[in-house]
CSV table of C-alpha atoms in Angstrom, one decimal:
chain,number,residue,atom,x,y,z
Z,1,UNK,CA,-55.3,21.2,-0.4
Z,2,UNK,CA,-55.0,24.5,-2.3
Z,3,UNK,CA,-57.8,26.1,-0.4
Z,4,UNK,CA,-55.4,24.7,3.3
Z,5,UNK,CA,-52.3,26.5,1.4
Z,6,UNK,CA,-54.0,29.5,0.8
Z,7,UNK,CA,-55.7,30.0,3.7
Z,8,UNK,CA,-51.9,29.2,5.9
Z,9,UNK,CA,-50.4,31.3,3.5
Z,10,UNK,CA,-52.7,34.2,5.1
Z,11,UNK,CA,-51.9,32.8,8.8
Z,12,UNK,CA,-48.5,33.3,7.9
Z,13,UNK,CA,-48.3,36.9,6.6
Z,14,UNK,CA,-50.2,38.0,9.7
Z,15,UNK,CA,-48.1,36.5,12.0
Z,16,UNK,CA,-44.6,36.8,10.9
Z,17,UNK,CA,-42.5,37.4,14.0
Z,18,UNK,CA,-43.6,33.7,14.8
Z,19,UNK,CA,-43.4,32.3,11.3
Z,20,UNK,CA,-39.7,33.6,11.6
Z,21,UNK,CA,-38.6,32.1,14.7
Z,22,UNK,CA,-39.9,28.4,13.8
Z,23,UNK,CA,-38.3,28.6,10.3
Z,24,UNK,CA,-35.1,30.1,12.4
Z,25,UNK,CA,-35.1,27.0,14.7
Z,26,UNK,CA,-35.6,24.2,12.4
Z,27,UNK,CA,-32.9,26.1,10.0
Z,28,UNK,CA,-30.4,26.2,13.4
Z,29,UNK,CA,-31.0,22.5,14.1
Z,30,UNK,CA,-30.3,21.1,11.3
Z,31,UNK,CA,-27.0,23.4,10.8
Z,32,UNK,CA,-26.3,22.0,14.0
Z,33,UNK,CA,-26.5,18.9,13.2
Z,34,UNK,CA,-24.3,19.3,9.6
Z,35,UNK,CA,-21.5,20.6,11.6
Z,36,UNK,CA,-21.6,17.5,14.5
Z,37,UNK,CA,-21.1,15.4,11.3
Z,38,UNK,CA,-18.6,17.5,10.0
Z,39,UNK,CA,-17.1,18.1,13.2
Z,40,UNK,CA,-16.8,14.7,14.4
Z,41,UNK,CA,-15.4,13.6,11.4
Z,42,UNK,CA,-12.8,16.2,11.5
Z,43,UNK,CA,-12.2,15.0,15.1
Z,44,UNK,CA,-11.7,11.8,14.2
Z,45,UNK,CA,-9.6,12.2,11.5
Z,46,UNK,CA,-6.9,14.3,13.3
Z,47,UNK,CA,-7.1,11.8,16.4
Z,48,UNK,CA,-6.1,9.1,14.5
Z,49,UNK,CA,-3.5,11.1,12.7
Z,50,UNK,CA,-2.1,12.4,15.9
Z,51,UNK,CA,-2.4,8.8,17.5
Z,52,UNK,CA,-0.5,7.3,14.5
Z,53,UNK,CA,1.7,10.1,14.1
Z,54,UNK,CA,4.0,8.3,17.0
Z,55,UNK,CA,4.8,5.5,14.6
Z,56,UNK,CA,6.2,7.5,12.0
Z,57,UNK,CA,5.0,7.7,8.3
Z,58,UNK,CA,6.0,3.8,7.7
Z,59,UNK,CA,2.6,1.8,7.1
Z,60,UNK,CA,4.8,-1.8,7.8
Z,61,UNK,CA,8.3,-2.8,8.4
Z,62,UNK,CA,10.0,-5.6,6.9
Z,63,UNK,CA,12.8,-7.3,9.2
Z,64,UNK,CA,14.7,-10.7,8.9
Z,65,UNK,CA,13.3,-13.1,11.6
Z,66,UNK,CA,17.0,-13.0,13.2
Z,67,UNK,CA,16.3,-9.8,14.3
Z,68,UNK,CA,14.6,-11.6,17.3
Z,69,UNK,CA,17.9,-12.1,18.6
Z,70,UNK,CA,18.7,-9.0,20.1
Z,71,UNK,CA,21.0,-7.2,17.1
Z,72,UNK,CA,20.2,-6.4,13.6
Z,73,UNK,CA,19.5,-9.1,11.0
Z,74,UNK,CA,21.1,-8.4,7.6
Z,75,UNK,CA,19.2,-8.9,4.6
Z,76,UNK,CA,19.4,-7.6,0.8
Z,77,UNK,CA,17.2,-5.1,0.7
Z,78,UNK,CA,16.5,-4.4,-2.4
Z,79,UNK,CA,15.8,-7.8,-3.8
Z,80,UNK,CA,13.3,-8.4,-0.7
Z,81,UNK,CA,11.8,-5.0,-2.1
Z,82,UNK,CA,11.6,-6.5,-5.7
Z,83,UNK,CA,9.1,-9.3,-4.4
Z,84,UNK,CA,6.5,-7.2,-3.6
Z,85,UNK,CA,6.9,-3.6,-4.6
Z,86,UNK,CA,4.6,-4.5,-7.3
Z,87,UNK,CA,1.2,-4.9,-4.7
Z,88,UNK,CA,-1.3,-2.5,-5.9
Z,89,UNK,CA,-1.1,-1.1,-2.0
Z,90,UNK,CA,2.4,-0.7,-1.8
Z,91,UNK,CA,3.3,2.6,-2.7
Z,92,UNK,CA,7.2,2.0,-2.3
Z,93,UNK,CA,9.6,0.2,0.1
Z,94,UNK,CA,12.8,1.6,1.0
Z,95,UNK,CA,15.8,-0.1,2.9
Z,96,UNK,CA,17.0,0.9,6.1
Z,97,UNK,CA,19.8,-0.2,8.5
Z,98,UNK,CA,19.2,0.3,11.7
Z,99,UNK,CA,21.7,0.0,14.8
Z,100,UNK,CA,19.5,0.5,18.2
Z,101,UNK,CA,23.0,0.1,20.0
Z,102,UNK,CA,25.3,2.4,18.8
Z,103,UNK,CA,27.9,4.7,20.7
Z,104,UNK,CA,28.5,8.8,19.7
Z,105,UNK,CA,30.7,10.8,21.3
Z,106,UNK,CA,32.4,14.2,21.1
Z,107,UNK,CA,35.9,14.9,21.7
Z,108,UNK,CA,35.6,15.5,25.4
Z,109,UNK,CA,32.9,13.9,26.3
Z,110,UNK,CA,31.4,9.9,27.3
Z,111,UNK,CA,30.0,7.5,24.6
Z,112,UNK,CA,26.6,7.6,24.8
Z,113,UNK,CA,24.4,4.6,23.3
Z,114,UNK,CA,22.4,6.1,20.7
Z,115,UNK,CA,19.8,5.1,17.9
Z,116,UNK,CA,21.4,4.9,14.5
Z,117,UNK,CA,19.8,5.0,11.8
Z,118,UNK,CA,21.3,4.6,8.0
Z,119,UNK,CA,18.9,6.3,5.6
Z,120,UNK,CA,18.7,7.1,2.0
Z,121,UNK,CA,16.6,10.5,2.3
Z,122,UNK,CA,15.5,11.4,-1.1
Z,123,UNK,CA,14.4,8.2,-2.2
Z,124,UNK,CA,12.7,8.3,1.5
Z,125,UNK,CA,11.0,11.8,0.5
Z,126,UNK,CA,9.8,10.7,-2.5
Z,127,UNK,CA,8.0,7.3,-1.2
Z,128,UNK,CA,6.3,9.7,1.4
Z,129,UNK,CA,7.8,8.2,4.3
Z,130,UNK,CA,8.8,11.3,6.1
Z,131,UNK,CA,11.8,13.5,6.3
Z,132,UNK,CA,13.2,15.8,9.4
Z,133,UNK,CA,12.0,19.2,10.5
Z,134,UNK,CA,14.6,21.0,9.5
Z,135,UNK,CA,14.8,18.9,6.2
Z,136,UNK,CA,18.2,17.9,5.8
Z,137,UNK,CA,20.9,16.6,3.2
Z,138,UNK,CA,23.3,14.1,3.8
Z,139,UNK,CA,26.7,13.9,2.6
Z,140,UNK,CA,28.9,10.6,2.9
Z,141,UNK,CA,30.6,11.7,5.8
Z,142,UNK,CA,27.7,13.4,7.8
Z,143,UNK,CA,25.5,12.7,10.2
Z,144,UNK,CA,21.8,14.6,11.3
Z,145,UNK,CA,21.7,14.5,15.1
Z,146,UNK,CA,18.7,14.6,17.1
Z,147,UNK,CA,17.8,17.8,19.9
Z,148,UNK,CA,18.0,15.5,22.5
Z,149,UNK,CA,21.3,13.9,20.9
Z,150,UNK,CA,22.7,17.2,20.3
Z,151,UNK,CA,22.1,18.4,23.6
Z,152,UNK,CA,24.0,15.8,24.9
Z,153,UNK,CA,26.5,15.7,23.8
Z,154,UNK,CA,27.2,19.3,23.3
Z,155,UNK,CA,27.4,19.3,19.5
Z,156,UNK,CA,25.9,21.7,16.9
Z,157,UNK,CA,25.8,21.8,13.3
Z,158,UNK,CA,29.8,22.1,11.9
Z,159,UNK,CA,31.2,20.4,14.5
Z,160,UNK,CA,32.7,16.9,14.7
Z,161,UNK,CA,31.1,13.7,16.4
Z,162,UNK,CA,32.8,9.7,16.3
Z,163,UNK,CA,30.5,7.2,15.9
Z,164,UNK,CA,31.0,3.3,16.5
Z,165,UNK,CA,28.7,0.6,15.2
Z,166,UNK,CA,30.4,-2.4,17.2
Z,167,UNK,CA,29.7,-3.1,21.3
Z,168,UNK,CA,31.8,-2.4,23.9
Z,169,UNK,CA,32.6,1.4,23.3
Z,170,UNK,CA,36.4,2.0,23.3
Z,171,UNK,CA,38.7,4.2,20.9
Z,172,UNK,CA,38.7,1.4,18.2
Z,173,UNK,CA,36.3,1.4,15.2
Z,174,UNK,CA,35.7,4.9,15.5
Z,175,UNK,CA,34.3,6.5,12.5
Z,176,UNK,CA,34.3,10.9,12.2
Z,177,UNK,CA,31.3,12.3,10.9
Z,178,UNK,CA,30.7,16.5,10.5
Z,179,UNK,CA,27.5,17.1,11.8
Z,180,UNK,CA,24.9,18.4,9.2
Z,181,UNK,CA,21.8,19.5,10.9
Z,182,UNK,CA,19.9,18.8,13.8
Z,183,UNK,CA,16.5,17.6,13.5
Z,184,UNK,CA,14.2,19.4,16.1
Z,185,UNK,CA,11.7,16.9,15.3
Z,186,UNK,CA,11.7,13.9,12.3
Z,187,UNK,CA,8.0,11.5,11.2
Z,188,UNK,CA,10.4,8.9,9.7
Z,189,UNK,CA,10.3,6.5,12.5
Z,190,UNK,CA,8.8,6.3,16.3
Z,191,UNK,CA,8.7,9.4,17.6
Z,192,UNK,CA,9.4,8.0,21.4
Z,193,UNK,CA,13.0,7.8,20.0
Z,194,UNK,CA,14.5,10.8,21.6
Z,195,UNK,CA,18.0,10.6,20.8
Z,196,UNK,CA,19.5,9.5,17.4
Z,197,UNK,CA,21.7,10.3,14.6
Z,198,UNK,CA,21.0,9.8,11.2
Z,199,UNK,CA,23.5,8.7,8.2
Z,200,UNK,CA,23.5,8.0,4.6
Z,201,UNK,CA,22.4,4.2,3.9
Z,202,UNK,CA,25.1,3.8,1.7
Z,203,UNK,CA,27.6,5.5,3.9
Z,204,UNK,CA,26.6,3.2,6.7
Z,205,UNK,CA,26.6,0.3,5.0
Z,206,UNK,CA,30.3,0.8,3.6
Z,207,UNK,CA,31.3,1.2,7.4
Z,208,UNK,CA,29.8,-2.4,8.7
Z,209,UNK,CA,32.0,-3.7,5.7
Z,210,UNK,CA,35.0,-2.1,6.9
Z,211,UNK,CA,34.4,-3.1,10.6
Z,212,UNK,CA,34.1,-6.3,9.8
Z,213,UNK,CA,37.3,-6.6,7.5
Z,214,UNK,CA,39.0,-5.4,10.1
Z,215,UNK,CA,38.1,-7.6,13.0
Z,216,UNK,CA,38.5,-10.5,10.3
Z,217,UNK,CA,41.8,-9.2,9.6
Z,218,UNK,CA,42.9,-10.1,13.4
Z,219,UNK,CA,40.9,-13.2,13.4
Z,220,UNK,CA,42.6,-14.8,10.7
Z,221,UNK,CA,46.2,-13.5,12.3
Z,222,UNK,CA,48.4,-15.0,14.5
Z,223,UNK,CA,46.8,-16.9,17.1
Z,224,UNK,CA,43.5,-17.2,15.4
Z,225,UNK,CA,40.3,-16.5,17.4
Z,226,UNK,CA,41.9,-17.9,20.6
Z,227,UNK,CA,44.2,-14.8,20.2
Z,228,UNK,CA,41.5,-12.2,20.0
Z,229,UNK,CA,41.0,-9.8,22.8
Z,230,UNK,CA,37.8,-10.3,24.2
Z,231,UNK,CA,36.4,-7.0,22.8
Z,232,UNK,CA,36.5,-8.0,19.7
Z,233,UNK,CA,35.8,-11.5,20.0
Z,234,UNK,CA,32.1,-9.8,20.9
Z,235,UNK,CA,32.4,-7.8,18.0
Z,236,UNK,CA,33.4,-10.6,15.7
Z,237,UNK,CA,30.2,-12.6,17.3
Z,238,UNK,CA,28.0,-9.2,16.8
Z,239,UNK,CA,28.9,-9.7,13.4
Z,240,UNK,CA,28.0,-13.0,12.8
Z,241,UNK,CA,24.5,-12.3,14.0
Z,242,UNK,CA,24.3,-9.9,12.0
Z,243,UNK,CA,25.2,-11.5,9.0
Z,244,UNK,CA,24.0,-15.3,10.4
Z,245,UNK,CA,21.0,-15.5,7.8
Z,246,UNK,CA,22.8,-14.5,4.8
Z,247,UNK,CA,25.5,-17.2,5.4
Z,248,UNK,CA,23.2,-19.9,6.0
Z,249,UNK,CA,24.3,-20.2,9.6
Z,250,UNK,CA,21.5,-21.1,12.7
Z,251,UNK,CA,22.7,-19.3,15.8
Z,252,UNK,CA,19.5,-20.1,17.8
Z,253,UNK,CA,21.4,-21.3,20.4
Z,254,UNK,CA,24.9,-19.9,20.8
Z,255,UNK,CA,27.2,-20.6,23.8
Z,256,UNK,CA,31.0,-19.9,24.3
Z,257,UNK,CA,31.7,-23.5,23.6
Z,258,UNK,CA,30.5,-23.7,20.4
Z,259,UNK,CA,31.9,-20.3,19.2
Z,260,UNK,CA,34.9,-21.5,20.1
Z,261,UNK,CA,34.7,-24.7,17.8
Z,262,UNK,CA,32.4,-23.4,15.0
Z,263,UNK,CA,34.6,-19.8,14.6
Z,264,UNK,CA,37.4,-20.5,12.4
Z,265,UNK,CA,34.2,-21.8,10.1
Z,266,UNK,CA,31.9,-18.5,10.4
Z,267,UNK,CA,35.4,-16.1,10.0
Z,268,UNK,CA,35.6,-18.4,6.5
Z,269,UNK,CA,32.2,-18.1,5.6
Z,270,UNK,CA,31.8,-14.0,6.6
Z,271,UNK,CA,35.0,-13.6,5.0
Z,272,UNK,CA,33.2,-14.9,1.6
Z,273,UNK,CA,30.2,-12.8,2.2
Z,274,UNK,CA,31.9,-9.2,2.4
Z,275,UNK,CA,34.3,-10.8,-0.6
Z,276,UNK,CA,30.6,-11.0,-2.9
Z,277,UNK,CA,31.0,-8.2,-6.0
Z,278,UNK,CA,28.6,-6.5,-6.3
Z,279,UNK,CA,28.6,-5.9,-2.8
Z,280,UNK,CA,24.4,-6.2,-1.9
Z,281,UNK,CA,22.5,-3.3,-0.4
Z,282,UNK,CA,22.1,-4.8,3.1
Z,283,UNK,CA,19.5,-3.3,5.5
Z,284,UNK,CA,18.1,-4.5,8.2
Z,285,UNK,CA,14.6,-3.2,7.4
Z,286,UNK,CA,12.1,-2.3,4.9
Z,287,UNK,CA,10.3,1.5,5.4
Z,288,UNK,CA,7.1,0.3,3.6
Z,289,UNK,CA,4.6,2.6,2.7
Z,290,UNK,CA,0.5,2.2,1.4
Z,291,UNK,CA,-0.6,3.7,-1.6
Z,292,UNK,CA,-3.7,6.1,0.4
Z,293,UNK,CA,-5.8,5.4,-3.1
Z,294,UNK,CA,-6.2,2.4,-2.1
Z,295,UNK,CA,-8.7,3.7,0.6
Z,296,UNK,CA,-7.1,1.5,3.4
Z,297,UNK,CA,-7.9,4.1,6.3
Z,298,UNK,CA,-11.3,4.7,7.1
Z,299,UNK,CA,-11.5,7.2,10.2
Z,300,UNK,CA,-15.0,6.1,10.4
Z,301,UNK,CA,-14.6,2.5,11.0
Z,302,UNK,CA,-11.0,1.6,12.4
Z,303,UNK,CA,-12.0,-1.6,12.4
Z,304,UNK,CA,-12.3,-1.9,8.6
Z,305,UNK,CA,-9.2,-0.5,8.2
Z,306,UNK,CA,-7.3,-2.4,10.6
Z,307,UNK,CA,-8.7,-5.4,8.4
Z,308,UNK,CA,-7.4,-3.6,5.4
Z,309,UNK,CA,-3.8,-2.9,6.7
Z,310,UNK,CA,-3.5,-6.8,8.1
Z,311,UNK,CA,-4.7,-7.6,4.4
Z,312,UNK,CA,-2.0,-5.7,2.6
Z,313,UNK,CA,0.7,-7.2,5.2
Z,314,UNK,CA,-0.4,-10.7,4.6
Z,315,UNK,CA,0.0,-10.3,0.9
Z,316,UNK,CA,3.4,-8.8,1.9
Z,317,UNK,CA,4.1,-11.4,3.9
Z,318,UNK,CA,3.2,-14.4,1.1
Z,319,UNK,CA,5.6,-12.8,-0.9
Z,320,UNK,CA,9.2,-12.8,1.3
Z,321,UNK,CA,8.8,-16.0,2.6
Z,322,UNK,CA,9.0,-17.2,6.3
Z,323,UNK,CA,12.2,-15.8,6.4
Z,324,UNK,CA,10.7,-12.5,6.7
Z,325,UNK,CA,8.6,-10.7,9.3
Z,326,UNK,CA,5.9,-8.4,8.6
Z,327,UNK,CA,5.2,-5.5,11.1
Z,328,UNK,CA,2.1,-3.0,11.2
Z,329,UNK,CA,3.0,0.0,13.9
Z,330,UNK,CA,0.0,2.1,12.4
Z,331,UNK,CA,-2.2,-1.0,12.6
Z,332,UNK,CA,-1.4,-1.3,15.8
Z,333,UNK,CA,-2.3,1.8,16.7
Z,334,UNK,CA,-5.3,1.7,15.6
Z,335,UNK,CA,-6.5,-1.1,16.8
Z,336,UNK,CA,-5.8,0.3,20.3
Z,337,UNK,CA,-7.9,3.1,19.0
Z,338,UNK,CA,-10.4,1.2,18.2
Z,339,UNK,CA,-11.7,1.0,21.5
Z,340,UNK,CA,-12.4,5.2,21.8
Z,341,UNK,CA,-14.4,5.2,18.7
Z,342,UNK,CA,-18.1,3.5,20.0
Z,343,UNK,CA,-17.1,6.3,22.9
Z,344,UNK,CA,-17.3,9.5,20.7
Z,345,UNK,CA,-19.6,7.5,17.9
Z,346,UNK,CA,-22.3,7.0,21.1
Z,347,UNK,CA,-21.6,11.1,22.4
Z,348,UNK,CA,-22.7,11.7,18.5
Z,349,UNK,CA,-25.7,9.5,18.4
Z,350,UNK,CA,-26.7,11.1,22.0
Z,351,UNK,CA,-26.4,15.1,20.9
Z,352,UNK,CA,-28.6,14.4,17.4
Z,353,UNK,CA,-30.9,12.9,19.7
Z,354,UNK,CA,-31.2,15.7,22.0
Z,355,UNK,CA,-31.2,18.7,19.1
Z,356,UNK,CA,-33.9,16.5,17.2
Z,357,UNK,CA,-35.8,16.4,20.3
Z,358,UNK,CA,-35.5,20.3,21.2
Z,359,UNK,CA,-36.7,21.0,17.2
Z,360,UNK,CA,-39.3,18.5,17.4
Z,361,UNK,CA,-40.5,20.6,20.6
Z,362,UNK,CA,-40.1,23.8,19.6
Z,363,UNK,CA,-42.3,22.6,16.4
Z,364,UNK,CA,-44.8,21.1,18.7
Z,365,UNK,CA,-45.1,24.9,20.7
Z,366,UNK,CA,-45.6,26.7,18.0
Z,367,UNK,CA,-48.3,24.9,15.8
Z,368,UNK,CA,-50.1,24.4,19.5
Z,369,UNK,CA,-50.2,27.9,19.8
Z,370,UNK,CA,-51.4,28.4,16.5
Z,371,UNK,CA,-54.0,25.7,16.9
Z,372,UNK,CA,-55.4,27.5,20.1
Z,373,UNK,CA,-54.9,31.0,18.3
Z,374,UNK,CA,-57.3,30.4,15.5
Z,375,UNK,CA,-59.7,27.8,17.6
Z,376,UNK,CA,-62.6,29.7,16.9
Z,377,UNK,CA,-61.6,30.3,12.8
Z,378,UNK,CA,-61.3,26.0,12.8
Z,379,UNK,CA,-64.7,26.1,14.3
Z,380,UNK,CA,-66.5,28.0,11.8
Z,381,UNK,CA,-65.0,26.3,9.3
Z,382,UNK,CA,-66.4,23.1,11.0
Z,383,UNK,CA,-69.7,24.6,11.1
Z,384,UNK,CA,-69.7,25.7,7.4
Z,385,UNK,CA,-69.1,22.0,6.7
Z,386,UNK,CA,-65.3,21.3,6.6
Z,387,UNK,CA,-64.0,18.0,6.8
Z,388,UNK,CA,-61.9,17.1,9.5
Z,389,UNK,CA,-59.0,16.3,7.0
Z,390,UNK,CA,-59.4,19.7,5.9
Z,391,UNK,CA,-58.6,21.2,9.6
Z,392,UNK,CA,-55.7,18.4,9.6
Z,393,UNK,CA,-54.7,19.7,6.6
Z,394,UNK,CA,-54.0,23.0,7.5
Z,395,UNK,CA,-52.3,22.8,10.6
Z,396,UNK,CA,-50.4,20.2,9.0
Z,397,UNK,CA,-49.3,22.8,6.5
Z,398,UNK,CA,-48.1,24.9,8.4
Z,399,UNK,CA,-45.3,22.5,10.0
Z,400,UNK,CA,-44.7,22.0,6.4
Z,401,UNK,CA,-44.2,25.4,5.4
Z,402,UNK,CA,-42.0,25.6,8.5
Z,403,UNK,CA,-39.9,22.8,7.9
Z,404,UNK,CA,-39.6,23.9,4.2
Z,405,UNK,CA,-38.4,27.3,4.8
Z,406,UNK,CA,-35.9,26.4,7.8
């Protein structure tokens, strides 16, 4: 073998230029190669970031199961959280209170129904779940407005906007709020949400209290609920949605007849829930997000980490009870996904193939010219009583040589 060395050794210094170009081929294709891998991995990642990015940065939402029923479901949020904050995956869960049907106006102008949302900002920062671009802080009696929102309606930061929670938009319940900021873009919830206003959870929550005080206040007046005006008969109902699960009360199927019988007992039984001291931090869902050392998401196999992600919300799930509902937006995603991957994982698989093949060529040219180049030298070497595996040897050599130095 040393003699097969040497003697390459000597091929090679004479013919550099050729040397050179193999070693420079081999060398390219496997670079080539390293950045497909890299580059495909990058791809992947920032596809399924972008792809998730529309869900926001919640991994799973908690919701009470009332929520079905068209309005939000009140819940205490923070002793839901206390079940299962202590999962290894969760990272943190944070209350929310969320109105999809609210109306916003400016002085001047038409309600318009807008997405509310009642959010406690820092603690929402510091669980990772997001924030809004410009980043924003919120006073009791402010309100972040979306571009679209703002647009609108006309408003801009400093000026003056009236929210109301309850249906049927009129110039009762109206609450003032000073506009703070307005959020050109936000990764806090689904980004197809183009037009909503953001308050403090605590702020918000202090408002549905006071609402429904108020509409008590004329339900237990003169007259009772056959008195009410229609509007806020709706509102009164609205409310008792809202608050149906916390009072023990099954509104699956509600009619105007039974309203009309069952009221004076859900005005007595709301009346006790807003009376409760401490007053609980309702929301109507939980921000949940993963702990990412955990290693749930896999970029290479979606698959494995949509099994993950259902793993983590079953565990969730086991912990609040029937009661509760267990949602996975990023999951979701994913799993729709899921279905591009064996796409870009087969153009992957087809490209190594094809620069493996070129290499394995190009190898193949040069040691056939080489063969044919120094025919003669084999030949005497034959006739001075070489060994067939010597001859193998070197020409095998020099392959070696080549793929050592590329």
């Amino acid at each position: 073998m040393s003699f097969a060395l040497h003697y390459q050794w000597r091929t090679v210094r004479r013919r550099r230029l050729r040397f050179l170009l193999g070693v420079i081929g081999v060398f390219g294709a496997i670079s080539l190669l390293a950045a497909l891998g890299a580059g495909m991995d990058s791809y992947t990642r920032a596809y399924v970031e972008f792809a998730t990015a529309r869900t926001g940065r919640p991994d799973a939402y908690v919701a009470g199961n009332g929520a079905e029923r068209g309005g939000p479901a009140l819940f205490d949020g923070a002793e839901v959280a206390s079940r299962f904050e202590d999962l290894p995956a969760v990272r943190g869960a944070v209350p929310r209170l969320r109105i999809d049907g609210a109306w916003i106006r400016r002085t001047g102008t038409e309600p318009r129904r807008i997405l509310l949302q009642g959010l406690d900002l820092p603690r929402e920062r510091a669980a990772g779940l997001g924030d809004t671009a410009p980043s924003a802080e919120l006073g009791p009696g402010q309100v972040v407005l979306s571009a679209a929102a703002a647009r609108e309606l006309g408003a801009s930061a400093g000026e003056r906007v009236a929210v109301r929670l309850l249906p049927d938009p009129g110039d009762d319940f109206l609450h003032e709020f000073e506009v703070a900021a307005v959020a050109e873009s936000q990764d806090l919830f689904e980004s197809w949400a183009q037009e909503y206003a953001i308050v403090d959870l605590a702020a918000l929550a202090s408002i549905v209290r006071a609402d429904a005080r108020e509409i008590l206040a004329s339900a237990r007046g003169e007259g009772g609920w056959a008195a009410l005006p229609e509007p806020r008969r709706r509102a009164l109902v609205f409310l008792v949605l809202a608050f149906a699960d916390r009072m023990g009360i099954d509104v699956s199927a509600i009619d105007a007849a039974r309203v009309a019988v069952e009221a004076p007992v859900w005005i007595d039984r709301l009346a006790a829930e807003l009376d409760r001291e401490p007053p609980p931090a309702i929301a109507t869902h939980l921000a949940v997000r993963f702990d990412e050392g955990e290693g749930l998401y896999d970029s290479l196999d979606l698959a494995a980490s949509v099994r993950r992600l259902r793993g983590v919300g079953e565990a969730i799930r086991g912990r609040t009870g029937l009661a509760y509902r267990v949602e996975l937006p990023r999951a979701q995603v994913l799993q729709a996904t899921e279905t591009s991957a064996p796409l870009l994982q087969t153009v992957f698989l087809l490209v190594t193939v094809l620069v493996l093949a070129v290499s394995g060529l190009l190898i193949h040219s040069l040691l056939s010219i080489s063969v044919e180049e120094r025919a003669r030298d084999l030949a005497i070497l034959r006739t001075l009583g070489a060994k067939r595996r010597l001859v193998f040897r070197i020409v095998l050599s020099e392959a070696g040589l080549i793929g050592l130095f590329g």
